Tab-separated table of C-alpha atoms in Angstrom:
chain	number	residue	atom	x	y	z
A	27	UNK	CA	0.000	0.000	0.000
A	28	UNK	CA	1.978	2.978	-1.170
A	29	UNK	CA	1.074	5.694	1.089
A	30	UNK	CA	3.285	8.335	-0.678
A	31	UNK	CA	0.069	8.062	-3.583
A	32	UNK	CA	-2.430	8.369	-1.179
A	33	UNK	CA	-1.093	11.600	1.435
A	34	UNK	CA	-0.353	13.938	-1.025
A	35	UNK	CA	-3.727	12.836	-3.277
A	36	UNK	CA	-5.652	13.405	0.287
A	37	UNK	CA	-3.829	17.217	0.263
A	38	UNK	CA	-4.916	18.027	-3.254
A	39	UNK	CA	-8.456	16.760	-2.175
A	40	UNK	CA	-8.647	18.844	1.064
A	41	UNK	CA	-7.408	22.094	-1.413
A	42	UNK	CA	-10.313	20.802	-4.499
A	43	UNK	CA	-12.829	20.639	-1.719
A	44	UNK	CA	-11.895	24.202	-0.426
A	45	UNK	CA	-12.511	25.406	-4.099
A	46	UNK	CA	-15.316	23.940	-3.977
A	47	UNK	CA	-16.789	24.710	-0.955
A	48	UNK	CA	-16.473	28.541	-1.650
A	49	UNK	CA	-18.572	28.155	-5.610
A	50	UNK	CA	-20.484	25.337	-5.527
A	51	UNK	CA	-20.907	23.951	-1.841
A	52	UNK	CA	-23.050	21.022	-2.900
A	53	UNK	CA	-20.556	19.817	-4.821
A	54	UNK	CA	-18.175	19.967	-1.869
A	55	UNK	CA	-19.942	16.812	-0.379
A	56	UNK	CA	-20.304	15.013	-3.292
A	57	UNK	CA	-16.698	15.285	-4.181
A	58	UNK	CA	-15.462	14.402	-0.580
A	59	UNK	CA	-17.522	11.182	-1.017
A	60	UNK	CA	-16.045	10.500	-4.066
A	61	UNK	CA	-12.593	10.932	-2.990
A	62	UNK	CA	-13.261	8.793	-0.289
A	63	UNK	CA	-14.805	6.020	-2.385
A	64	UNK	CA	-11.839	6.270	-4.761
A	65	UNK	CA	-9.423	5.924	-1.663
A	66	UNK	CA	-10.942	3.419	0.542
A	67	UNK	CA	-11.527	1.039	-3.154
A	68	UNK	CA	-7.399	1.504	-3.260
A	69	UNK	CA	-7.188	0.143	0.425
A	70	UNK	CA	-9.145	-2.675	0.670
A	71	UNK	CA	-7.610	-4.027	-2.509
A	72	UNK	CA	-4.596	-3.854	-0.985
A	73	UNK	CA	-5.130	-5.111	1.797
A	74	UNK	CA	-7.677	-7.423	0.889
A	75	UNK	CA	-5.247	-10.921	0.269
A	76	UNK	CA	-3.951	-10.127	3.980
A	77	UNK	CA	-7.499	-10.289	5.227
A	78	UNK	CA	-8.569	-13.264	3.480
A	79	UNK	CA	-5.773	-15.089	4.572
A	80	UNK	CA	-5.640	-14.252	8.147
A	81	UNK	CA	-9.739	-15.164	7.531
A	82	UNK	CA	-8.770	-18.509	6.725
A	83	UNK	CA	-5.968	-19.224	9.002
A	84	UNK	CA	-7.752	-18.365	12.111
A	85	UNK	CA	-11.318	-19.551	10.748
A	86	UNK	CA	-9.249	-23.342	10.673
A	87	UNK	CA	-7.263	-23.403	13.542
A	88	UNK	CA	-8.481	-20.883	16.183
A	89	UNK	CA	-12.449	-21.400	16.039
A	90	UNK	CA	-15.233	-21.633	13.772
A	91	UNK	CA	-16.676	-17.926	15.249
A	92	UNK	CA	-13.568	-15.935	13.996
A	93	UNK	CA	-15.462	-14.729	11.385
A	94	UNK	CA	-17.608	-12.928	13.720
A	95	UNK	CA	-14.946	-11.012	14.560
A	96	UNK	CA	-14.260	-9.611	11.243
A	97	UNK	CA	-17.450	-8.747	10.618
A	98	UNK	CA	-17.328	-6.406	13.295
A	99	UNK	CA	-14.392	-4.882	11.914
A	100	UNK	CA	-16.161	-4.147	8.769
A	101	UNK	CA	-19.344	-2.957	10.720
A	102	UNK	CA	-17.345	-0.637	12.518
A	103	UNK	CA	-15.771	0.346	8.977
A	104	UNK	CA	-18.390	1.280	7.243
A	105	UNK	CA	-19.832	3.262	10.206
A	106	UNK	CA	-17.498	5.349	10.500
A	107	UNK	CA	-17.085	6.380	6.959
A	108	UNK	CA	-20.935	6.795	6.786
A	109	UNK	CA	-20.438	9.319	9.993
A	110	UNK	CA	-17.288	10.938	9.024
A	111	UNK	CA	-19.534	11.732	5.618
A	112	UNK	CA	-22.412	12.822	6.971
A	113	UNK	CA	-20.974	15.370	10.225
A	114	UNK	CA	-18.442	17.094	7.045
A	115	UNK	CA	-21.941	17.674	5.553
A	116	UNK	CA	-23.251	19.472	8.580
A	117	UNK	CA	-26.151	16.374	9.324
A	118	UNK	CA	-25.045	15.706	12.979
A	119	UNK	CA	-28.439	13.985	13.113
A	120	UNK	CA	-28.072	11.122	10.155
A	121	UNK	CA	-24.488	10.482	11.791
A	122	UNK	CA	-25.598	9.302	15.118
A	123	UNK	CA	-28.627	7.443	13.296
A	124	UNK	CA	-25.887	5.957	11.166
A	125	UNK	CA	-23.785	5.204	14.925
A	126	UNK	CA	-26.790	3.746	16.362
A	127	UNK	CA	-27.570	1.469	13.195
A	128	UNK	CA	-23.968	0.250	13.421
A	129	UNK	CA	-24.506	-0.654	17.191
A	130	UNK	CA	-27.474	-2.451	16.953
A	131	UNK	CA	-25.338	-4.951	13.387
A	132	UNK	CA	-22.617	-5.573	15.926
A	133	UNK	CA	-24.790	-6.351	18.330
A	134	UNK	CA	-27.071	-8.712	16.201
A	135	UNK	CA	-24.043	-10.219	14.391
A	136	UNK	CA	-21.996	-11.111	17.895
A	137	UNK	CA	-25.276	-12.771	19.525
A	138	UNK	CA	-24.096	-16.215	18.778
A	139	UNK	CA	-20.730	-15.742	20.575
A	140	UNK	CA	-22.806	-14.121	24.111
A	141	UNK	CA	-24.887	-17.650	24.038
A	142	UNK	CA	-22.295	-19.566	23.933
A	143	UNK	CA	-20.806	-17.430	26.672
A	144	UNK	CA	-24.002	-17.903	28.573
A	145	UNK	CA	-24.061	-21.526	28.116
A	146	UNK	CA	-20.715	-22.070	28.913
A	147	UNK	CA	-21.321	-20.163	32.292
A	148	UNK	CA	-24.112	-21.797	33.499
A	149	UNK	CA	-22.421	-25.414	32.557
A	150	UNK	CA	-19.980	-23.906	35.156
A	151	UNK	CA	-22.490	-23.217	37.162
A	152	UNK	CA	-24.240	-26.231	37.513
B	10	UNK	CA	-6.176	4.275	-8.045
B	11	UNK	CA	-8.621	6.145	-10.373
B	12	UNK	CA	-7.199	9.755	-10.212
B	13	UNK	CA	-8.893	10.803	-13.133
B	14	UNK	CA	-12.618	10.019	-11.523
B	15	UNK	CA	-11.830	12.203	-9.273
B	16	UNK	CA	-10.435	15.535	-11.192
B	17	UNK	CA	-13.502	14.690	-13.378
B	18	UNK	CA	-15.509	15.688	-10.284
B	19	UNK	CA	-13.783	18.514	-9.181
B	20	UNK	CA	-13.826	20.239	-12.920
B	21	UNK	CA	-17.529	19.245	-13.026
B	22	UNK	CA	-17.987	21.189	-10.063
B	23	UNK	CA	-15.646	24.161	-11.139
B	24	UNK	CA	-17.752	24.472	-14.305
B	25	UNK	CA	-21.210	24.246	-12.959
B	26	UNK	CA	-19.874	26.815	-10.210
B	27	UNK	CA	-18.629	29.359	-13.246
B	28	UNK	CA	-21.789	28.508	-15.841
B	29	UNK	CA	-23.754	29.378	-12.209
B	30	UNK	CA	-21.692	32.850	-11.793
B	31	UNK	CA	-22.399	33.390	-15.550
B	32	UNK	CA	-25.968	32.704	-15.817
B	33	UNK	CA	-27.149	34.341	-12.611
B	34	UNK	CA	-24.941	37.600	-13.633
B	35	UNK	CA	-26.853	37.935	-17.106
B	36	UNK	CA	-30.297	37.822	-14.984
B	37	UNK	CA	-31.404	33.955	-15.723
B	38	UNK	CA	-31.430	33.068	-12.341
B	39	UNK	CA	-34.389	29.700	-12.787
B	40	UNK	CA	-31.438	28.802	-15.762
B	41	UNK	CA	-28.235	29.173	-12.869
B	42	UNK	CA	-30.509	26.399	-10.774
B	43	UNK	CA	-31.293	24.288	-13.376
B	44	UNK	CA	-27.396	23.988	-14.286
B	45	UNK	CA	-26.778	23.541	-10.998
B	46	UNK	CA	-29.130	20.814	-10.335
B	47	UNK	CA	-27.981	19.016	-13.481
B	48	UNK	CA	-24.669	18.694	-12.727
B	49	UNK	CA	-25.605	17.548	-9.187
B	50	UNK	CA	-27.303	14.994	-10.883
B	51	UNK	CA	-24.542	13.837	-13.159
B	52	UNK	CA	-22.150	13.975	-10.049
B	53	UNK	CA	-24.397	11.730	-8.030
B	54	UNK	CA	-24.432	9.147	-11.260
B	55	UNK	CA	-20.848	9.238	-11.448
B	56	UNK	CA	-20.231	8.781	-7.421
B	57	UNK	CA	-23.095	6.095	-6.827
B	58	UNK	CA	-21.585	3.663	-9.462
B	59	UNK	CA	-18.444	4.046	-7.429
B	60	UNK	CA	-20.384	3.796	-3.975
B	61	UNK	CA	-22.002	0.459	-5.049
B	62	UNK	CA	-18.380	-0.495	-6.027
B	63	UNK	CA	-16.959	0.069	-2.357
B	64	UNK	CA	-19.653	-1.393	-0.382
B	65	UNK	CA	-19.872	-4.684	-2.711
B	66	UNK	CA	-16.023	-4.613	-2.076
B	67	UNK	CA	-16.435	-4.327	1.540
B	68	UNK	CA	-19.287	-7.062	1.586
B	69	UNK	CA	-17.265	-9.123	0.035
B	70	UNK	CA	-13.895	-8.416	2.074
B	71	UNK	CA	-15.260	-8.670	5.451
B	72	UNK	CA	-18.099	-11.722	4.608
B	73	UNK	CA	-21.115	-9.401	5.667
């Protein structure tokens, strides 16, 4: 992942958006988002063999429920972009609706790994 | 990394903003929003193709 392409491209966004933002400031928000699609596409395809494989590894020889665990990664991924998006456009509101939302997927996707807690816990118990 | 989508952008934006200085100095203000508007529109096209992009890419990545 060659950072020195992505820093200075981030710089020459921040100055675009500026330009922007001062002629034609809905255009400032949709060019942010692009930017950031453009950016984030270049990062997950980079790093995107490294997650697969650490995926598999620990999916084999750890436990079955590792994938939980990245999908809370990407949960908490795409959250954040969504709210970073939405509070540079002003919308406080839509980010913490977009927070929430976010809480509520990890919450659904990790209740698996609390019932086996639970069980486990009261097999201790008993 | 697709540079070029995003200086594509940023000069759509730059025109729309001078067409907008242009038509609203001449008096056709109803014009000025309707330019405006349009290339909102066009930007959105452009950006949701690439939003679909990321988020399939992210499905995919992180098995959601």
């Amino acid at each position: 992942m060659d950072i020195i392409k992505i820093f200075p491209l981030i710089i020459a966004a921040v100055v675009l958006a500026q330009v922007l933002k001062q002629h034609a400031p809905e255009f400032s928000t949709a060019f942010s988002i692009g930017v950031s699609a453009v950016l984030l596409l270049y990062i997950l395809y980079e790093i995107s063999p490294f997650v697969q494989s650490i995926t598999r590894l620990f999916t084999t020889a750890v436990t079955a429920d590792f994938s939980i665990i990245v999908k809370t990664v990407g949960i908490g991924l795409i959250t954040e972009i969504v709210c970073s998006i939405c509070e540079d456009a002003g919308q406080k509101a839509l980010a913490t609706k977009a927070v929430i939302a976010g809480k509520f997927a990890i919450l659904i996707v990790a209740l698996p790994l609390f019932e086996q807690m639970l069980s486990i816990i009261t097999e201790l118990l008993k | 990394m697709e540079v070029d989508f995003i200086f594509k952008i940023a000069a759509i934006g730059i025109i729309v903003a001078v067409l907008n200085q242009v038509l609203i100095r001449s008096g056709r203000e109803e014009q000025a929003m309707m330019t405006t508007l349009a290339g909102l529109i066009v930007v959105l096209m452009m950006i949701i193709t690439k939003i679909s992009e990321l988020f399939t890419t992210i499905k995919f990545l992180f098995d959601l």
